[in-house]
mmCIF file of N, CA and C in Angstrom:
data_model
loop_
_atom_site.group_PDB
_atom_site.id
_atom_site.type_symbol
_atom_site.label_atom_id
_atom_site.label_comp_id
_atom_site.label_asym_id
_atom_site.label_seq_id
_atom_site.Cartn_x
_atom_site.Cartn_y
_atom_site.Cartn_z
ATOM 1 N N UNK A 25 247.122 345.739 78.836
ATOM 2 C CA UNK A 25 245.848 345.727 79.521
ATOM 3 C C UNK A 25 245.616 347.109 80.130
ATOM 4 N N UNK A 26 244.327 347.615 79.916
ATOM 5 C CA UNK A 26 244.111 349.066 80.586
ATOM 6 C C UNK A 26 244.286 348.748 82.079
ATOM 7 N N UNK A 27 244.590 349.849 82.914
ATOM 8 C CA UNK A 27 244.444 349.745 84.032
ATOM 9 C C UNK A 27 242.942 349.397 84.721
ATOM 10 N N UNK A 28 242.162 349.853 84.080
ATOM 11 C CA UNK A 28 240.513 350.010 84.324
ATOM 12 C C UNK A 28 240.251 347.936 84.512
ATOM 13 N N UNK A 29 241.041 347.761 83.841
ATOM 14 C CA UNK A 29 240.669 346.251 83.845
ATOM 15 C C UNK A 29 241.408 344.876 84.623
ATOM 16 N N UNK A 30 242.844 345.505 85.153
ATOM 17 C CA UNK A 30 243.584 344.953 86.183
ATOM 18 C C UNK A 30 243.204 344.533 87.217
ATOM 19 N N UNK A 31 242.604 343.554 87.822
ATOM 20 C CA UNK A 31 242.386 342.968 89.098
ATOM 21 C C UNK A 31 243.219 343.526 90.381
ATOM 22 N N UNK A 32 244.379 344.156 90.333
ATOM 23 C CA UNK A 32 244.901 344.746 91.214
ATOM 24 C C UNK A 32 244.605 346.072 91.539
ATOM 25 N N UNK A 33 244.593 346.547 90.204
ATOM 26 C CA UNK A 33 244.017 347.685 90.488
ATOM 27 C C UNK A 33 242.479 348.049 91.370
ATOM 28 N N UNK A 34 241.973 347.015 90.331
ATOM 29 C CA UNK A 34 240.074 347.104 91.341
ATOM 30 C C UNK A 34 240.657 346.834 92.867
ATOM 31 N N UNK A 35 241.639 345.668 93.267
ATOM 32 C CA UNK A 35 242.169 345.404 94.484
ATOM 33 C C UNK A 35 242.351 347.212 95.054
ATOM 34 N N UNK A 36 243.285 348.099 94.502
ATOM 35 C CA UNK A 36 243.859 348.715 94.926
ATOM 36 C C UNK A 36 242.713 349.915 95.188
ATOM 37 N N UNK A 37 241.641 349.998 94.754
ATOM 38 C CA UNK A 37 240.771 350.846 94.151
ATOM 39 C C UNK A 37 239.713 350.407 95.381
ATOM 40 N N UNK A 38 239.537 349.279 95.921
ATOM 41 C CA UNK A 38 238.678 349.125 97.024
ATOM 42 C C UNK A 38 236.765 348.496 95.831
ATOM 43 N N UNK A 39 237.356 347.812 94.870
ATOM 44 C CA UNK A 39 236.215 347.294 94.146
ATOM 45 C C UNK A 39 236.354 346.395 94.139
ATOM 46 N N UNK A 40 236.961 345.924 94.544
ATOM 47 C CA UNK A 40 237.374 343.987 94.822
ATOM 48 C C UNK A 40 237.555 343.680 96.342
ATOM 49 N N UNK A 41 237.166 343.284 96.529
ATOM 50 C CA UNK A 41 237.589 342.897 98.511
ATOM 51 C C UNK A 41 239.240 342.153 98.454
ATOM 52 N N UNK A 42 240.066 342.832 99.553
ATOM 53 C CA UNK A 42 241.373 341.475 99.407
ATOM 54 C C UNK A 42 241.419 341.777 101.385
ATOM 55 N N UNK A 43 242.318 340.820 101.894
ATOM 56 C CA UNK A 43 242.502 340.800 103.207
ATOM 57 C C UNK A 43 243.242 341.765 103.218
ATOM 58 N N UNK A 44 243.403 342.603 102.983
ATOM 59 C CA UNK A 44 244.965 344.159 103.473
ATOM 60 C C UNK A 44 246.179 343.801 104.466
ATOM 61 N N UNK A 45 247.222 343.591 104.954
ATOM 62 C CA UNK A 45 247.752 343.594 105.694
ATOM 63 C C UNK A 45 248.721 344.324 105.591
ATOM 64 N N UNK A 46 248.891 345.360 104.787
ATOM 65 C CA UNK A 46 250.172 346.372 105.210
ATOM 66 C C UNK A 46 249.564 347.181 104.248
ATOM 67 N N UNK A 47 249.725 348.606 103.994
ATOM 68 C CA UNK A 47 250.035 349.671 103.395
ATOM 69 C C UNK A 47 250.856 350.991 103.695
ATOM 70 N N UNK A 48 250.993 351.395 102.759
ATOM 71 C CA UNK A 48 252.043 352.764 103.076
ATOM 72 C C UNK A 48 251.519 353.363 102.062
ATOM 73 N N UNK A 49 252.133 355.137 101.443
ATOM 74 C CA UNK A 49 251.654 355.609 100.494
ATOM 75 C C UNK A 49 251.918 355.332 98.858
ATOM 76 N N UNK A 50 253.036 354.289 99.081
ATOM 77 C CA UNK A 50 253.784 353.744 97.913
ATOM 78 C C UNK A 50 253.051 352.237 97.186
ATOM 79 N N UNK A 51 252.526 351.368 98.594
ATOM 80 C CA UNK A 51 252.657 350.141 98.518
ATOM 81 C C UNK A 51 251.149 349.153 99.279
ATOM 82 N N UNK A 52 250.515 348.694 98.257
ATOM 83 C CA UNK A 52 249.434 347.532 99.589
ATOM 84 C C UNK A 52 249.548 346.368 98.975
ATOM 85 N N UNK A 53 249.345 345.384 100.115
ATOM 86 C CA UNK A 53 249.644 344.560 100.366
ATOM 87 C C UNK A 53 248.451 343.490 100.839
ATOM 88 N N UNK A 54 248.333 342.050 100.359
ATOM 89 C CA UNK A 54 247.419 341.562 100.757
ATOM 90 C C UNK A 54 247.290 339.869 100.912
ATOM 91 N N UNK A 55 247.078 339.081 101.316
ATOM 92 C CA UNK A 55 247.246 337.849 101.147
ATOM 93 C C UNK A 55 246.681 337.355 99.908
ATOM 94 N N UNK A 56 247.486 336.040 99.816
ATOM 95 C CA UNK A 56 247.051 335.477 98.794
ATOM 96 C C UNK A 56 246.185 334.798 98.297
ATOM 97 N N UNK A 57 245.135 334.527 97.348
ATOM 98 C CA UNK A 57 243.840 333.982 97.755
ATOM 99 C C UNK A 57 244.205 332.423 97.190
ATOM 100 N N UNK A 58 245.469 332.332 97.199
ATOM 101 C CA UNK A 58 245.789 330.714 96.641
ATOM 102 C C UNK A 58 247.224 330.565 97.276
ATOM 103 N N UNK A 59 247.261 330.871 98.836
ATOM 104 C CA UNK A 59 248.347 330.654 99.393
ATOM 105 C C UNK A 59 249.605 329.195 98.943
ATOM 106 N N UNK A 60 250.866 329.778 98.887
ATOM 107 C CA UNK A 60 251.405 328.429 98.432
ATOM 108 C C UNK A 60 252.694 328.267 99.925
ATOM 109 N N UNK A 61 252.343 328.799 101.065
ATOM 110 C CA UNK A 61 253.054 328.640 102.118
ATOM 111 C C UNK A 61 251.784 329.311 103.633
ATOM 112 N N UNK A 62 252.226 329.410 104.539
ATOM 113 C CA UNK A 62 251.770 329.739 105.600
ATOM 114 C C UNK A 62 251.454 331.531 105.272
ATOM 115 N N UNK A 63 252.654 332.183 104.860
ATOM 116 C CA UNK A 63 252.638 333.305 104.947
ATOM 117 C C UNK A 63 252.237 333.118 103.639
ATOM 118 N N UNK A 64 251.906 334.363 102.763
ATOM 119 C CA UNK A 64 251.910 334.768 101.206
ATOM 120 C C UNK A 64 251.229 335.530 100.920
ATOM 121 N N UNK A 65 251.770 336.657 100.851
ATOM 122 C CA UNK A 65 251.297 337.882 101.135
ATOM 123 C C UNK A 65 251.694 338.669 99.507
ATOM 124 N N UNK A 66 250.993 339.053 98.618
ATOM 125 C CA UNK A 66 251.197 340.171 97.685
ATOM 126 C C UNK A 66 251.381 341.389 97.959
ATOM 127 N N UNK A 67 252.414 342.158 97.292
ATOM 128 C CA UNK A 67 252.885 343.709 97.628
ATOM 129 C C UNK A 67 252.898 344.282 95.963
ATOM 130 N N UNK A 68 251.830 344.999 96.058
ATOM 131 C CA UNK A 68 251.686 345.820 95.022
ATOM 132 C C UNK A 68 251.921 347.138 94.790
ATOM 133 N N UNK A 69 252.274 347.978 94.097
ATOM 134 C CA UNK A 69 252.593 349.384 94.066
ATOM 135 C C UNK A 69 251.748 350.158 93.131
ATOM 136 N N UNK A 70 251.145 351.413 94.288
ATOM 137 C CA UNK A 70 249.582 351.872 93.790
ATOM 138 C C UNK A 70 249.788 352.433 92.468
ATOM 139 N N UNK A 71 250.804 352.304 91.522
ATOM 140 C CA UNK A 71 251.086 353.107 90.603
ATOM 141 C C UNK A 71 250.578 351.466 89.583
ATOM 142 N N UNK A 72 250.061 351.226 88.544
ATOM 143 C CA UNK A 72 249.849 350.113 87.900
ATOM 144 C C UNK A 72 251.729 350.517 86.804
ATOM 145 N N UNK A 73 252.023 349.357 86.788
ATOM 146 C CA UNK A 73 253.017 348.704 86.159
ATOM 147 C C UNK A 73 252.741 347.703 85.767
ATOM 148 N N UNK A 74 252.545 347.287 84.425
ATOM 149 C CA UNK A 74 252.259 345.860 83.645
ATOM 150 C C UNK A 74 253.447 344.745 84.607
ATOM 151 N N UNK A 75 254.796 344.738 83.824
ATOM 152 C CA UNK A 75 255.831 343.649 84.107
ATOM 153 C C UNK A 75 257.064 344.341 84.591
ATOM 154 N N UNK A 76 257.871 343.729 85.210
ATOM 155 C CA UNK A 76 259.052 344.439 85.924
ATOM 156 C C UNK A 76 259.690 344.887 84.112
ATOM 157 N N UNK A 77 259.632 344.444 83.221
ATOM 158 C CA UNK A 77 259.943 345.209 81.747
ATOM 159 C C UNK A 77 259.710 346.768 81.565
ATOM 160 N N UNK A 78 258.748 346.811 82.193
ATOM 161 C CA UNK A 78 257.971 348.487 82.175
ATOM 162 C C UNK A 78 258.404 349.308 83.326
ATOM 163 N N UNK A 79 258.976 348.587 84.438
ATOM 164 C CA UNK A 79 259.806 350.060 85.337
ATOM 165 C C UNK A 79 260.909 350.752 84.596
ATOM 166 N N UNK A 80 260.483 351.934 85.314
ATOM 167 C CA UNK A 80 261.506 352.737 84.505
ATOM 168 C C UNK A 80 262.436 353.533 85.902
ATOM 169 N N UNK A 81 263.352 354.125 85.696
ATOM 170 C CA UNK A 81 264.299 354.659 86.642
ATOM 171 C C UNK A 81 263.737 355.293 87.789
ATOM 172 N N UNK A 82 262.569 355.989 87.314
ATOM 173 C CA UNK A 82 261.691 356.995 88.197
ATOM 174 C C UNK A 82 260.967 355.980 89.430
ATOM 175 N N UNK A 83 260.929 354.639 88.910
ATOM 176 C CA UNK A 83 260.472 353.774 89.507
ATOM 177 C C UNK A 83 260.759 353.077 90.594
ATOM 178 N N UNK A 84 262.355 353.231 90.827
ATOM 179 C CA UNK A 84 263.115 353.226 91.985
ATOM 180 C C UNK A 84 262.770 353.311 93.339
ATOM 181 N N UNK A 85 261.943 354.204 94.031
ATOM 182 C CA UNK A 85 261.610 354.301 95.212
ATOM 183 C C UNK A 85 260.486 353.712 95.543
ATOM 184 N N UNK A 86 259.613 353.651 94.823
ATOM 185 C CA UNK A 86 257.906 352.539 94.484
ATOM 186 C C UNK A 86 258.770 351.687 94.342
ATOM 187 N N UNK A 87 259.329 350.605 93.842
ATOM 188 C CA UNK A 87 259.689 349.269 93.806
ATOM 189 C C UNK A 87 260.364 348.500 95.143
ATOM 190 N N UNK A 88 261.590 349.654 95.530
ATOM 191 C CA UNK A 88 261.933 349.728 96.628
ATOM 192 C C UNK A 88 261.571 349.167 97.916
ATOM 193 N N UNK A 89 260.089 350.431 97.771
ATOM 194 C CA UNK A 89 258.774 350.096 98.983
ATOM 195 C C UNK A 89 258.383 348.881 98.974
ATOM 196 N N UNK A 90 258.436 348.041 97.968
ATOM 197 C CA UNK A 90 257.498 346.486 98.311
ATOM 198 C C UNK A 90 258.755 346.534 98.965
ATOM 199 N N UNK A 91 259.727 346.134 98.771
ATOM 200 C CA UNK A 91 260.812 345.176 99.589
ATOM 201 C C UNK A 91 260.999 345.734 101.032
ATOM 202 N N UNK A 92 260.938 346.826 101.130
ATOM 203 C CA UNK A 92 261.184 347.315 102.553
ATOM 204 C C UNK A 92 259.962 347.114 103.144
ATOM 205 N N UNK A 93 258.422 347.034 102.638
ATOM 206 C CA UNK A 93 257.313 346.612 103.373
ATOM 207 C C UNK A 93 257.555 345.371 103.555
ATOM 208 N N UNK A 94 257.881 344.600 102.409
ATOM 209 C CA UNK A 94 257.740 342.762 102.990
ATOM 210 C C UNK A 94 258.611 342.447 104.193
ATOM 211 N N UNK A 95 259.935 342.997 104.522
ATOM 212 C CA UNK A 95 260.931 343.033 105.151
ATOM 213 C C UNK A 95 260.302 343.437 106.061
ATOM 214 N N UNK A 96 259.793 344.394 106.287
ATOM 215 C CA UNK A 96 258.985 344.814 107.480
ATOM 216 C C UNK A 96 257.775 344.016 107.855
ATOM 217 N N UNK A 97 256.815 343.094 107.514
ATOM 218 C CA UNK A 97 255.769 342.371 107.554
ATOM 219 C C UNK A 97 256.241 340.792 108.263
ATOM 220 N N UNK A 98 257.564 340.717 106.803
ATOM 221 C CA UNK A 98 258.695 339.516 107.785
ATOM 222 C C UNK A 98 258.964 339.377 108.789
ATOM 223 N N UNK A 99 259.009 340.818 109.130
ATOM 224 C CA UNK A 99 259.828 341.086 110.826
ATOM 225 C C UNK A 99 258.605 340.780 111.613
ATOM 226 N N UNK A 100 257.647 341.571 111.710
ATOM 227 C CA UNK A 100 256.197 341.194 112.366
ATOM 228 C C UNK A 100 255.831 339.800 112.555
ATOM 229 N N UNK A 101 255.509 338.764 111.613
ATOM 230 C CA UNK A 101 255.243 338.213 111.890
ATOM 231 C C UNK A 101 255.863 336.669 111.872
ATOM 232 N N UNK A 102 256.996 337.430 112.381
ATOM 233 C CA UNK A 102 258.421 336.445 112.584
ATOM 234 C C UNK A 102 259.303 335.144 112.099
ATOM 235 N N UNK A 103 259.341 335.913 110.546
ATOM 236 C CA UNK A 103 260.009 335.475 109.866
ATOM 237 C C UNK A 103 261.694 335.739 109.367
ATOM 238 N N UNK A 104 261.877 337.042 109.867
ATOM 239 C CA UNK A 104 263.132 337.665 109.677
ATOM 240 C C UNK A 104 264.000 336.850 110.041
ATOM 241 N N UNK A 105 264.214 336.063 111.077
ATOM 242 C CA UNK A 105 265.643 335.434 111.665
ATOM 243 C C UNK A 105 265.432 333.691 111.201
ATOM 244 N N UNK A 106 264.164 333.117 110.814
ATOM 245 C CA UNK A 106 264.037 332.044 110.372
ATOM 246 C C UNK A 106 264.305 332.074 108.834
ATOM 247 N N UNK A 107 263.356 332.949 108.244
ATOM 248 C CA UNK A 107 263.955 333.154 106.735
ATOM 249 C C UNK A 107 262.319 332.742 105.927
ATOM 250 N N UNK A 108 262.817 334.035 104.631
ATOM 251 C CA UNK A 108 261.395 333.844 104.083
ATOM 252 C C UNK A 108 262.090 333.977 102.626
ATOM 253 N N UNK A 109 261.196 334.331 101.608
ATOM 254 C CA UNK A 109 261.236 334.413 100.044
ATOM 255 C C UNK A 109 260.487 335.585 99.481
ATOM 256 N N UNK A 110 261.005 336.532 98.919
ATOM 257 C CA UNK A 110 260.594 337.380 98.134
ATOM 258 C C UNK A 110 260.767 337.003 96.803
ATOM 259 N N UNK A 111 259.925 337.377 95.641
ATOM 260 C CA UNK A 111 259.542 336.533 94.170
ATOM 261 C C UNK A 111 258.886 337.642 93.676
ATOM 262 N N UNK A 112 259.535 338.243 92.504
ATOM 263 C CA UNK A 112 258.807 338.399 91.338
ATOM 264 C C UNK A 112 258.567 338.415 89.878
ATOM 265 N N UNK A 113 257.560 337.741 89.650
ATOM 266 C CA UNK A 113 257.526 336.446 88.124
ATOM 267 C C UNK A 113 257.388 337.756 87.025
ATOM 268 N N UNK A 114 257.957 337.649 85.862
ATOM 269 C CA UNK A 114 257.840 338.256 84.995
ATOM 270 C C UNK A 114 257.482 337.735 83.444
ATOM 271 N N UNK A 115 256.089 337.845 83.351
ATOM 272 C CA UNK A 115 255.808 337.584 81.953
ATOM 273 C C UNK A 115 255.127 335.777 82.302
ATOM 274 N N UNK A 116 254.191 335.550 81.234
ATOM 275 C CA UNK A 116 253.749 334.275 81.592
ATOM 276 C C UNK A 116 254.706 332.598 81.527
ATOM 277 N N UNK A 117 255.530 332.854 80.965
ATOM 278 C CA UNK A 117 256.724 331.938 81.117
ATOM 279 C C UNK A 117 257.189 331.694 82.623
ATOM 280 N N UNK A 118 257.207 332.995 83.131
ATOM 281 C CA UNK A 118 257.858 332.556 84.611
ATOM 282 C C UNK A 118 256.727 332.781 85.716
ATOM 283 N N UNK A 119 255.595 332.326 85.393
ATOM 284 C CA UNK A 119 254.241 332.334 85.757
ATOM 285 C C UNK A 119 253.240 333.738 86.361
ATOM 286 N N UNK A 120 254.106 334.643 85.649
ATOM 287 C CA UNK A 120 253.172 335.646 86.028
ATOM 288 C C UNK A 120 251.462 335.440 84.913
ATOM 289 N N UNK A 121 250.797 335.886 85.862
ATOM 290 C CA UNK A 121 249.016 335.899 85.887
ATOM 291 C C UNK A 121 248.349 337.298 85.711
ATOM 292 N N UNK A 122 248.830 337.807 86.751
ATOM 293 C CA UNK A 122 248.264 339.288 86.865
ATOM 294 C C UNK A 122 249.543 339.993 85.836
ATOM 295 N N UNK A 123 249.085 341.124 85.018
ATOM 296 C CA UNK A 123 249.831 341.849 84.908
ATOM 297 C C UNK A 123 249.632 343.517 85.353
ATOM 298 N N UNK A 124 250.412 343.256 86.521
ATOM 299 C CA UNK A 124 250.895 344.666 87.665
ATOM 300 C C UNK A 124 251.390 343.882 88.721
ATOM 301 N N UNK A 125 253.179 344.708 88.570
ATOM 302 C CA UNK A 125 254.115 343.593 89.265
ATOM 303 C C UNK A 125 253.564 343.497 90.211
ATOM 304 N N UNK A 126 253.484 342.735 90.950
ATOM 305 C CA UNK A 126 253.622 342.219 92.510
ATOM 306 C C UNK A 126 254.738 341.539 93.072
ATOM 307 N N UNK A 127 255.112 341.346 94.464
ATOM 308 C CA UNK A 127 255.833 340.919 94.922
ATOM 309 C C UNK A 127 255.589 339.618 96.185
ATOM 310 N N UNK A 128 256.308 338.672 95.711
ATOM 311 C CA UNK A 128 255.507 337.715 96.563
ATOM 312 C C UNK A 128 256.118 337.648 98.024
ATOM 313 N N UNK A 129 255.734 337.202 99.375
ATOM 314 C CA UNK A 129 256.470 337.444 100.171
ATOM 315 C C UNK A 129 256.155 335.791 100.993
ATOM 316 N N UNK A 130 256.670 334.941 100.773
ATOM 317 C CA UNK A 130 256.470 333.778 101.287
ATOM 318 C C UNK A 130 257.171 333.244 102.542
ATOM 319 N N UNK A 131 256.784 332.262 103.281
ATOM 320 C CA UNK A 131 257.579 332.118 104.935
ATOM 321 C C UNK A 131 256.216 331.221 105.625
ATOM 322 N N UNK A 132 257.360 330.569 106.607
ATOM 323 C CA UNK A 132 255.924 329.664 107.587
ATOM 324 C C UNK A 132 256.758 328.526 107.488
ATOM 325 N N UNK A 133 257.572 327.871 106.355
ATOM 326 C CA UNK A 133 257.397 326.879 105.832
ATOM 327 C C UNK A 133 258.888 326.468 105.319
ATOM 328 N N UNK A 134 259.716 325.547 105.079
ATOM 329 C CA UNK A 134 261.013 325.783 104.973
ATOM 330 C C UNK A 134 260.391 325.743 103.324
ATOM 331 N N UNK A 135 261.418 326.524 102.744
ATOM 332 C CA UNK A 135 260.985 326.695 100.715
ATOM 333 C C UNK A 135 262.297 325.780 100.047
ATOM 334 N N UNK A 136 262.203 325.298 99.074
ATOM 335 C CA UNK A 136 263.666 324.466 98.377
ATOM 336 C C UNK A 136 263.416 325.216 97.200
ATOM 337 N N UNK A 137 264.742 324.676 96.708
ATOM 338 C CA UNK A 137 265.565 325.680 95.243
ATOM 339 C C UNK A 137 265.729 324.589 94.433
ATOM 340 N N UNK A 138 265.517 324.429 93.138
ATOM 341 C CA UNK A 138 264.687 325.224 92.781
ATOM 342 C C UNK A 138 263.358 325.674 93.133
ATOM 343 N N UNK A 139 262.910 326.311 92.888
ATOM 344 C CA UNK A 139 261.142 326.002 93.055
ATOM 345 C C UNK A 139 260.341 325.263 91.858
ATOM 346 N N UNK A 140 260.557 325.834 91.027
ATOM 347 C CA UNK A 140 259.547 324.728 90.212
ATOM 348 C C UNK A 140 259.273 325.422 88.785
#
């Protein structure tokens, strides 16, 4: 998929409206518009990446950033010591939708294993 046509991207691009709740120069972040917990927050990385298949080594410090933003968002809005879920689906089998990874950041809510 071109980037021109990614829903995250328009997200990232400011042509789509999303709620924002974190950014950095690596990473934004936004709720989910089909929450599946209290928290659920998407962390995207402004660089478009189809599927975690397509990072490449260079990719290391952008990928990084979601996890250290969600970790940081966790902490805020006080999930760190109760416990939350970071998720990311790869390919439509394991229900990825969008393709440009995201990272899911879920909490609020106790989560069970499997998920589903």
């Amino acid at each position: 998929m071109p980037e021109s046509d990614c829903l995250f991207c328009k997200i990232r691009d400011g042509l789509i409206p999303a709620k924002v709740v974190y950014q950095d120069e690596n990473c934004l972040a936004f709720e989910d518009i089909n929450p599946q917990a209290p928290t659920h927050v998407l962390f995207i990385p402004r660089k478009h990446i189809a599927t975690v298949n397509d990072i490449t080594a260079e990719d290391r410090e952008l990928v990084g950033s979601l996890y250290i933003g969600a970790a940081k968002l966790a902490r805020e809005r006080g999930h760190a010591d109760t416990g939350y879920r970071v998720v990311m689906n790869t390919q439509r089998d394991a229900g990825q939708t969008v393709f440009h990874i995201h990272l899911h950041l879920l909490a609020g809510r106790t989560l069970h294993w499997p998920p589903g």
